[in-house]
Coordinates of C-alpha atoms and ligand atoms in Angstrom, one line a residue:
M1 CA -74.3 -51.7 -5.7
N2 CA -77.3 -49.5 -5.4
I3 CA -77.1 -45.7 -5.1
G4 CA -78.1 -45.7 -1.4
L5 CA -75.2 -48.0 -0.5
E6 CA -72.8 -46.1 -2.7
V7 CA -73.7 -42.9 -0.9
L8 CA -73.2 -44.4 2.5
K9 CA -69.8 -45.7 1.3
S10 CA -68.7 -42.3 0.3
L11 CA -70.0 -40.9 3.6
K12 CA -67.7 -43.4 5.3
E13 CA -64.7 -41.6 3.9
E14 CA -65.9 -38.3 5.4
I15 CA -66.7 -39.2 9.0
T16 CA -64.9 -41.0 11.8
E17 CA -64.9 -44.7 12.1
V18 CA -66.8 -44.5 15.4
E19 CA -69.5 -42.4 13.9
Y20 CA -69.8 -44.8 11.0
N21 CA -70.0 -47.9 13.0
R22 CA -72.2 -46.5 15.7
Y23 CA -74.8 -44.8 13.5
I24 CA -74.5 -45.0 9.8
K25 CA -73.9 -48.7 9.7
Q26 CA -77.3 -49.3 11.2
L27 CA -79.1 -47.7 8.3
T28 CA -80.8 -49.7 5.6
Y29 CA -81.7 -48.4 2.2
D30 CA -85.1 -49.1 0.6
E31 CA -84.6 -49.2 -3.1
Q32 CA -88.3 -50.0 -3.8
K33 CA -89.7 -47.0 -2.0
S34 CA -87.0 -44.6 -3.1
T35 CA -87.6 -42.4 -6.1
S36 CA -85.5 -40.1 -8.2
D37 CA -86.0 -37.3 -5.7
L38 CA -86.6 -39.2 -2.4
A39 CA -84.1 -41.6 -0.8
V40 CA -85.7 -43.8 1.9
F41 CA -83.6 -45.2 4.8
Y42 CA -84.6 -47.0 7.9
A43 CA -83.0 -46.7 11.3
P44 CA -83.5 -49.2 14.1
N45 CA -84.5 -46.7 16.8
A46 CA -85.4 -43.0 17.4
L47 CA -82.0 -42.1 18.8
V48 CA -80.0 -43.4 15.8
S49 CA -82.5 -41.8 13.5
N50 CA -82.5 -38.4 15.3
W51 CA -78.8 -38.4 15.6
I52 CA -78.3 -39.1 11.9
K53 CA -80.9 -36.5 11.0
S54 CA -79.2 -33.8 12.9
K55 CA -75.6 -34.7 12.1
F56 CA -75.5 -36.4 8.7
K57 CA -78.7 -35.8 6.8
K58 CA -77.4 -32.8 5.0
K59 CA -74.2 -34.6 4.1
I60 CA -76.1 -37.6 2.8
E61 CA -78.3 -35.3 0.7
H62 CA -75.3 -33.6 -0.7
L63 CA -73.7 -36.9 -1.7
F64 CA -76.9 -37.9 -3.5
E65 CA -76.9 -34.7 -5.3
I66 CA -73.2 -35.1 -6.3
K67 CA -73.9 -38.7 -7.5
T68 CA -77.2 -38.2 -9.3
G69 CA -76.9 -34.6 -10.3
S70 CA -80.3 -33.8 -8.9
R71 CA -81.7 -32.8 -5.6
V72 CA -82.8 -35.7 -3.4
S73 CA -84.6 -35.5 0.0
V74 CA -83.5 -38.1 2.4
S75 CA -86.1 -39.7 4.7
I76 CA -84.9 -41.6 7.7
S77 CA -87.7 -43.5 9.4
L78 CA -88.1 -46.1 12.1
K79 CA -88.5 -49.6 10.8
A80 CA -91.8 -50.3 12.5
E81 CA -93.7 -47.2 11.3
A82 CA -91.7 -47.1 8.1
S83 CA -94.0 -48.1 5.4
K84 CA -97.0 -46.2 6.6
S85 CA -95.2 -42.9 7.1
I86 CA -93.2 -43.3 3.9
D87 CA -96.3 -43.7 1.8
K88 CA -97.6 -40.6 3.5
K89 CA -94.4 -38.8 2.9
I90 CA -94.4 -39.6 -0.8
V91 CA -97.9 -38.1 -1.0
E92 CA -96.8 -35.1 1.1
Q93 CA -93.8 -34.6 -1.0
K94 CA -95.8 -34.5 -4.2
K95 CA -98.0 -31.9 -2.4
S96 CA -95.3 -29.7 -0.9
V97 CA -92.4 -30.1 -3.3
Q98 CA -89.7 -28.7 -1.0
S99 CA -88.1 -30.2 2.1
L100 CA -90.5 -31.9 4.4
L101 CA -91.8 -30.5 7.6
N102 CA -90.6 -32.4 10.7
P103 CA -93.7 -33.9 12.1
S104 CA -92.4 -33.7 15.7
H105 CA -92.2 -29.9 15.4
T106 CA -95.6 -29.3 16.9
F107 CA -97.1 -26.8 19.3
D108 CA -97.6 -29.5 21.9
N109 CA -93.8 -30.3 21.8
F110 CA -92.9 -26.7 22.2
M111 CA -92.2 -25.5 25.8
V112 CA -93.4 -22.0 26.4
G113 CA -91.8 -19.6 28.9
G114 CA -91.2 -15.9 29.2
S115 CA -88.5 -15.9 26.5
N116 CA -90.7 -17.3 23.7
Q117 CA -94.3 -16.7 24.7
F118 CA -94.8 -13.8 22.5
A119 CA -93.6 -15.6 19.4
Y120 CA -95.5 -18.7 20.4
A121 CA -98.7 -16.8 20.7
A122 CA -98.2 -15.0 17.4
V123 CA -97.5 -18.2 15.5
K124 CA -100.4 -20.0 17.2
S125 CA -102.9 -17.4 16.3
V126 CA -101.6 -17.3 12.7
S127 CA -102.1 -21.1 12.6
E128 CA -105.7 -20.7 13.6
K129 CA -106.5 -18.0 11.0
A130 CA -104.2 -18.3 8.0
G131 CA -103.8 -15.1 6.1
Q132 CA -106.2 -13.2 8.4
V133 CA -104.3 -11.9 11.4
Y134 CA -100.6 -11.2 10.9
N135 CA -99.3 -11.4 7.3
P136 CA -96.4 -11.7 7.1
L137 CA -95.4 -13.0 10.5
F138 CA -91.7 -12.4 11.0
I139 CA -90.0 -14.2 13.8
Y140 CA -86.4 -13.4 14.8
G141 CA -83.9 -14.6 17.4
G142 CA -80.6 -16.3 17.9
V143 CA -79.5 -19.8 16.9
G144 CA -81.3 -22.8 18.3
L145 CA -84.1 -20.9 20.1
G146 CA -86.9 -22.6 18.3
K147 CA -87.7 -20.4 15.3
T148 CA -87.8 -23.3 12.9
H149 CA -89.7 -25.4 15.3
L150 CA -92.5 -22.8 15.7
M151 CA -92.7 -22.1 12.0
Q152 CA -93.0 -25.8 11.2
A153 CA -95.6 -26.3 13.9
A154 CA -97.8 -23.8 12.1
G155 CA -96.8 -25.6 8.8
N156 CA -97.9 -28.9 10.2
V157 CA -101.3 -27.5 11.3
F158 CA -101.9 -26.2 7.8
Q159 CA -100.7 -29.3 6.1
N160 CA -103.1 -31.4 8.2
Q161 CA -105.9 -29.2 6.9
G162 CA -104.9 -30.2 3.4
K163 CA -103.3 -26.8 2.5
V164 CA -100.3 -26.8 0.2
V165 CA -97.4 -25.7 2.3
I166 CA -94.0 -24.8 1.1
Y167 CA -91.3 -24.8 3.8
I168 CA -87.9 -23.7 2.5
T169 CA -84.8 -22.2 3.8
L170 CA -83.5 -19.2 2.0
E171 CA -80.5 -21.1 0.9
Q172 CA -82.7 -23.8 -0.7
F173 CA -84.8 -21.0 -2.3
L174 CA -81.6 -19.5 -3.7
N175 CA -80.4 -22.8 -5.1
D176 CA -83.8 -23.5 -6.7
F177 CA -83.8 -20.0 -8.2
T178 CA -80.3 -20.3 -9.6
R179 CA -81.2 -23.7 -11.1
H180 CA -84.3 -22.4 -12.8
L181 CA -82.5 -19.4 -14.0
R182 CA -79.8 -21.5 -15.5
N183 CA -82.3 -23.9 -17.1
K184 CA -84.4 -21.0 -18.3
T185 CA -87.4 -22.3 -16.5
M186 CA -88.3 -19.3 -14.4
E187 CA -92.0 -19.7 -15.3
R188 CA -92.1 -23.0 -13.5
F189 CA -90.3 -21.5 -10.5
R190 CA -92.8 -18.7 -10.3
E191 CA -95.7 -21.0 -10.7
K192 CA -94.5 -23.3 -8.0
Y193 CA -94.1 -20.6 -5.3
R194 CA -97.2 -18.7 -6.2
K195 CA -99.6 -21.5 -6.2
C196 CA -99.0 -22.6 -2.6
D197 CA -101.4 -21.7 0.2
V198 CA -98.7 -21.1 2.8
L199 CA -95.1 -20.0 2.3
L200 CA -92.6 -20.6 5.1
V201 CA -89.1 -19.2 4.5
D202 CA -86.5 -19.9 7.1
D203 CA -83.4 -17.9 7.7
I204 CA -84.3 -15.1 5.4
Q205 CA -81.3 -13.0 6.7
F206 CA -79.3 -14.6 3.8
L207 CA -81.3 -12.5 1.4
S208 CA -79.0 -9.6 2.2
T209 CA -76.7 -8.7 -0.7
K210 CA -78.5 -11.1 -3.1
E211 CA -80.1 -8.5 -5.3
M212 CA -81.7 -10.6 -8.0
L213 CA -83.1 -12.9 -5.5
Q214 CA -84.6 -10.0 -3.5
E215 CA -86.3 -8.8 -6.7
E216 CA -87.7 -12.3 -7.3
F217 CA -88.8 -12.7 -3.7
F218 CA -90.4 -9.3 -3.7
H219 CA -92.8 -10.4 -6.5
T220 CA -93.5 -13.8 -4.9
F221 CA -94.3 -12.0 -1.7
E222 CA -96.6 -9.5 -3.5
A223 CA -98.4 -12.2 -5.4
L224 CA -99.1 -14.3 -2.4
R225 CA -100.0 -11.6 0.0
G226 CA -102.2 -10.0 -2.6
V227 CA -104.5 -13.0 -2.5
G228 CA -104.4 -13.4 1.3
K229 CA -102.0 -16.4 1.4
Q230 CA -100.1 -16.7 4.7
I231 CA -96.4 -16.0 4.7
I232 CA -94.1 -16.7 7.7
L233 CA -90.5 -15.7 7.8
T234 CA -87.7 -16.2 10.3
A235 CA -84.3 -14.6 10.6
D236 CA -81.6 -14.1 13.1
K237 CA -82.3 -10.4 13.4
H238 CA -85.0 -7.8 13.1
P239 CA -85.8 -6.8 9.5
K240 CA -84.3 -3.3 10.2
K241 CA -81.0 -4.8 11.1
I242 CA -80.6 -7.0 8.0
A243 CA -77.9 -5.1 6.2
G244 CA -78.3 -4.8 2.5
L245 CA -82.0 -5.6 2.5
E246 CA -84.0 -3.5 0.1
E247 CA -86.2 -0.8 1.7
R248 CA -89.4 -2.1 0.1
L249 CA -88.8 -5.6 1.5
Q250 CA -87.8 -4.4 4.9
S251 CA -90.9 -2.4 5.2
R252 CA -93.1 -5.2 3.9
F253 CA -91.5 -7.6 6.4
E254 CA -92.9 -5.3 9.1
W255 CA -96.4 -5.0 7.7
G256 CA -97.7 -7.9 9.7
L257 CA -96.1 -8.6 13.0
V258 CA -92.5 -8.9 14.1
A259 CA -92.0 -11.2 17.1
D260 CA -88.7 -12.0 18.8
I261 CA -87.5 -15.1 20.7
Q262 CA -85.1 -14.6 23.5
P263 CA -82.7 -17.2 25.0
P264 CA -84.7 -19.5 27.4
E265 CA -84.6 -18.9 31.1
L266 CA -83.7 -21.8 33.3
E267 CA -87.2 -23.0 33.9
T268 CA -87.9 -23.2 30.2
K269 CA -84.7 -25.1 29.6
I270 CA -85.6 -27.5 32.3
A271 CA -89.0 -28.1 30.7
I272 CA -87.4 -28.6 27.3
V273 CA -84.8 -31.1 28.6
E274 CA -87.6 -33.0 30.3
S275 CA -89.8 -33.1 27.2
K276 CA -86.9 -34.1 24.9
S277 CA -85.9 -36.9 27.2
K278 CA -89.4 -38.2 27.1
I279 CA -89.7 -37.9 23.4
N280 CA -86.3 -39.7 22.9
K281 CA -87.0 -42.2 25.6
V282 CA -84.0 -41.4 27.7
K283 CA -84.7 -41.9 31.4
L284 CA -83.2 -39.0 33.5
N285 CA -84.0 -38.0 37.0
K286 CA -84.8 -34.5 38.2
E287 CA -81.3 -33.8 39.3
I288 CA -79.7 -34.7 36.0
I289 CA -82.4 -32.8 34.1
N290 CA -81.6 -29.7 36.1
Y291 CA -77.9 -30.2 35.7
I292 CA -78.1 -30.4 31.9
A293 CA -80.4 -27.3 31.8
T294 CA -77.9 -25.3 33.8
V295 CA -74.9 -26.4 31.7
I296 CA -76.2 -25.7 28.2
E297 CA -76.0 -22.1 27.3
S298 CA -78.9 -21.0 25.3
N299 CA -78.8 -23.1 22.2
V300 CA -81.6 -25.6 22.7
R301 CA -80.3 -27.7 19.8
E302 CA -77.5 -29.0 22.0
I303 CA -80.0 -30.9 24.1
E304 CA -80.7 -33.5 21.5
G305 CA -77.0 -34.2 20.9
I306 CA -76.4 -34.5 24.6
L307 CA -79.3 -37.0 25.1
A308 CA -78.1 -39.1 22.2
K309 CA -74.6 -39.2 23.6
L310 CA -75.7 -40.1 27.1
H311 CA -77.9 -42.8 25.8
A312 CA -75.2 -44.2 23.4
Y313 CA -72.5 -44.1 26.1
S314 CA -74.6 -45.7 28.8
Q315 CA -75.5 -48.5 26.4
L316 CA -72.0 -49.1 25.3
M317 CA -70.5 -49.1 28.7
H318 CA -73.5 -50.8 30.4
V319 CA -74.0 -48.2 33.1
D320 CA -77.0 -46.3 34.2
I321 CA -77.1 -42.6 33.5
D322 CA -76.4 -40.9 36.9
L323 CA -75.2 -37.5 37.7
E324 CA -71.5 -38.3 37.8
F325 CA -71.7 -40.0 34.4
T326 CA -73.6 -37.1 32.9
K327 CA -71.0 -34.6 34.2
N328 CA -68.2 -36.6 32.5
V329 CA -70.0 -36.9 29.2
L330 CA -70.8 -33.2 29.2
K331 CA -67.3 -32.2 30.1
D332 CA -66.0 -34.1 27.1
Q333 CA -68.6 -32.5 25.0
M334 CA -67.7 -28.9 26.1
Q335 CA -64.0 -29.5 25.7
E336 CA -64.5 -31.1 22.3
K337 CA -66.6 -28.1 21.2
R338 CA -64.1 -25.5 22.4
K339 CA -61.0 -27.3 21.2
N340 CA -61.6 -26.1 17.7
L341 CA -62.2 -22.5 18.5
T342 CA -59.4 -20.1 17.3
L343 CA -58.7 -16.4 17.9
E344 CA -59.1 -15.8 14.2
G345 CA -62.5 -17.6 14.0
I346 CA -63.9 -15.8 17.0
T347 CA -62.7 -12.4 15.8
E348 CA -64.2 -13.0 12.4
T349 CA -67.5 -13.9 13.8
V350 CA -67.6 -10.9 16.0
A351 CA -66.6 -8.6 13.2
K352 CA -69.2 -10.0 10.8
D353 CA -71.9 -9.7 13.4
L354 CA -71.1 -6.1 14.1
N355 CA -70.5 -5.2 10.4
I356 CA -66.8 -4.3 10.6
K357 CA -63.6 -5.8 9.4
P358 CA -61.6 -8.3 11.5
S359 CA -58.5 -6.1 10.8
E360 CA -60.3 -3.1 12.4
I361 CA -60.8 -5.1 15.6
K362 CA -57.0 -5.7 15.6
S363 CA -56.2 -2.1 14.7
K364 CA -55.4 0.7 17.1
S365 CA -58.6 2.6 16.2
R366 CA -60.4 4.3 19.1
S367 CA -63.7 4.9 17.3
K368 CA -66.6 3.9 19.5
N369 CA -68.0 0.9 17.5
I370 CA -64.5 -0.6 17.0
V371 CA -63.6 -0.3 20.7
Y372 CA -67.0 -2.0 21.5
A373 CA -66.3 -4.8 19.0
R374 CA -62.7 -5.2 20.3
R375 CA -63.9 -5.6 23.9
I376 CA -66.3 -8.2 22.9
A377 CA -63.8 -10.1 20.9
I378 CA -61.2 -10.1 23.7
Y379 CA -63.7 -11.2 26.2
L380 CA -64.9 -14.1 24.1
C381 CA -61.4 -15.2 23.2
R382 CA -60.5 -15.2 26.8
D383 CA -63.7 -17.1 27.8
L384 CA -63.7 -19.6 24.9
T385 CA -60.1 -20.5 24.4
Q386 CA -57.1 -21.4 26.5
N387 CA -55.0 -18.5 25.4
T388 CA -53.0 -16.6 28.1
M389 CA -53.1 -12.8 28.5
P390 CA -49.7 -12.3 26.8
Q391 CA -50.9 -14.4 23.9
L392 CA -54.1 -12.3 23.6
A393 CA -52.1 -9.1 23.9
Q394 CA -49.9 -10.2 21.0
Y395 CA -52.9 -11.2 18.9
F396 CA -54.8 -8.0 19.4
G397 CA -51.7 -5.8 18.9
M398 CA -51.7 -4.5 22.5
K399 CA -48.7 -3.5 24.5
D400 CA -48.7 -6.3 27.1
H401 CA -50.8 -8.4 29.3
T402 CA -51.7 -5.5 31.6
A403 CA -53.6 -3.9 28.7
I404 CA -55.7 -7.1 28.3
S405 CA -56.2 -7.4 32.0
H406 CA -57.4 -3.8 32.0
T407 CA -59.8 -4.5 29.2
L408 CA -61.2 -7.6 30.9
K409 CA -61.9 -5.6 34.0
K410 CA -63.8 -3.0 32.1
I411 CA -65.8 -5.7 30.4
N412 CA -66.7 -7.4 33.6
E413 CA -68.1 -4.0 34.8
L414 CA -70.1 -3.7 31.6
M415 CA -71.5 -7.3 32.1
E416 CA -72.8 -6.3 35.5
N417 CA -74.3 -3.0 34.5
D418 CA -75.2 -3.1 30.9
E419 CA -77.9 -5.6 30.1
D420 CA -77.6 -5.1 26.3
F421 CA -73.9 -5.8 26.4
K422 CA -74.5 -9.0 28.4
V423 CA -77.1 -10.1 25.9
K424 CA -74.8 -9.4 23.0
I425 CA -72.1 -11.6 24.7
E426 CA -74.5 -14.4 25.2
E427 CA -75.8 -14.2 21.7
L428 CA -72.3 -14.3 20.2
T429 CA -71.1 -17.1 22.5
N430 CA -74.1 -19.0 21.3
K431 CA -73.3 -18.3 17.7
I432 CA -69.6 -19.2 18.0
T433 CA -70.1 -22.4 20.0
S434 CA -72.9 -23.6 17.8
T435 CA -71.2 -23.3 14.5
S436 CA -68.0 -25.0 15.4
Ligands
ADP1 P1 -83.7 -22.1 15.4 O1 -84.5 -22.3 14.1 O2 -84.2 -20.9 16.1 O3 -82.2 -22.1 15.2 P2 -84.8 -24.7 16.1 O4 -86.3 -24.4 15.9 O5 -84.1 -25.5 15.0 O6 -84.0 -23.4 16.3 O7 -84.6 -25.4 17.5 C1 -83.5 -26.2 17.8 C2 -83.9 -27.4 18.5 O8 -84.4 -27.0 19.8 C3 -85.1 -28.2 17.9 O9 -84.9 -29.5 18.1 C4 -86.3 -27.7 18.6 O10 -87.3 -28.7 18.7 C5 -85.7 -27.4 20.0 N1 -86.4 -26.4 20.7 C6 -86.2 -25.0 20.7 N2 -87.0 -24.3 21.5 C7 -87.8 -25.3 22.1 C8 -88.9 -25.2 23.0 N3 -89.3 -24.0 23.5 N4 -89.5 -26.3 23.4 C9 -89.1 -27.5 22.8 N5 -88.1 -27.7 22.0 C10 -87.4 -26.6 21.6
MG2 MG1 -83.8 -22.6 12.2

């Protein structure tokens, strides 16, 4: 059995039978085109391919790593365009070493609205004048709001100009660093990151508390910026708010331009659903598009999952996608997503986000920041789980359900009058429901 099949066989153990039969079974592995660091698979259509990319690609890569002991990027292409794009990918991979840019992350595919126009304009102008306008460019915002998409859109522009682009998440950067450190090949590590033309580092907030990596990153940053090479960074928060980030890095991250992305307003969500349904060739009428846009909270990433699901279900059941059908599919999806949320999980996420301990939220402390965190946690637990007020009272160590009911009333007032509070609730809802 070849390695590709072996990996898929192991994957079968880890996922549901339905997922395996519906998606993974449709993959074929190309032994000829695959190399020691690139595994090539074909999918029969864009939906299967997108679905696998978003849900299983990381797992597949992980399994390759376990079996071969080295890092392998997985490419999933459509059969028809396969050989052309694979050849290109191999060349690109040689050029850009790290994980590949997603070619559909372009400026054209990015819908612009009030929530993201500042970040869009900033990235666009950097893509027109590498190293000359804002360096570094720092983009921050919540989960699924398009940071990676924008950063890669610039990356694609640079790559098409023949520049050497490294796109890497901070976690990959950390793994690479650790590996070179262990193998005593730090010279090669440094050379690799310092000879690129453009460095894109995604989710840099994970730098916090990693002191050695911060030190190394600092020197990479200095070396690149010193010779006018463009650096783009993303994070889930402003550099000032990344706890445990060295002063010198924090100030450097603000040297160029810091741009935020906010959750999309309804019009932007509608435009995004419309565009994604075109790209994925799922036919939806205006009414359904509006409905989907209203139901999803702010995480745009959900849209692709929803479209794939609608498409798959309508094919399986031989029905057209109408509003009723859409409502049912989405209802399942919401329930499914929320079923797994627990009071512990929610409290933990809130505590982590606000830099306090979960036990403090559940304590009797009246200090201001803890009361604030406790209110948020109670509200989210009420909103996202099926627990009753007495259950919540017990969990949060309050006297009885009237205490909870009082707190909820207070929170509803805040939601109406305090915009910051409301945004925080939305941000956390997004975080909690998108990681489950
Ligand atoms: P982030 O990096 O901020 O978590 P991503 O860039 O990964 O978010 O975006 C999640 C998904 O949503 C991607 O498929 C991306 O293409 C899509 N997306 C986000 N914002 C937009 C937008 N304004 N227009 C089109 N697609 C978008
Ligand atoms: Mg991202």
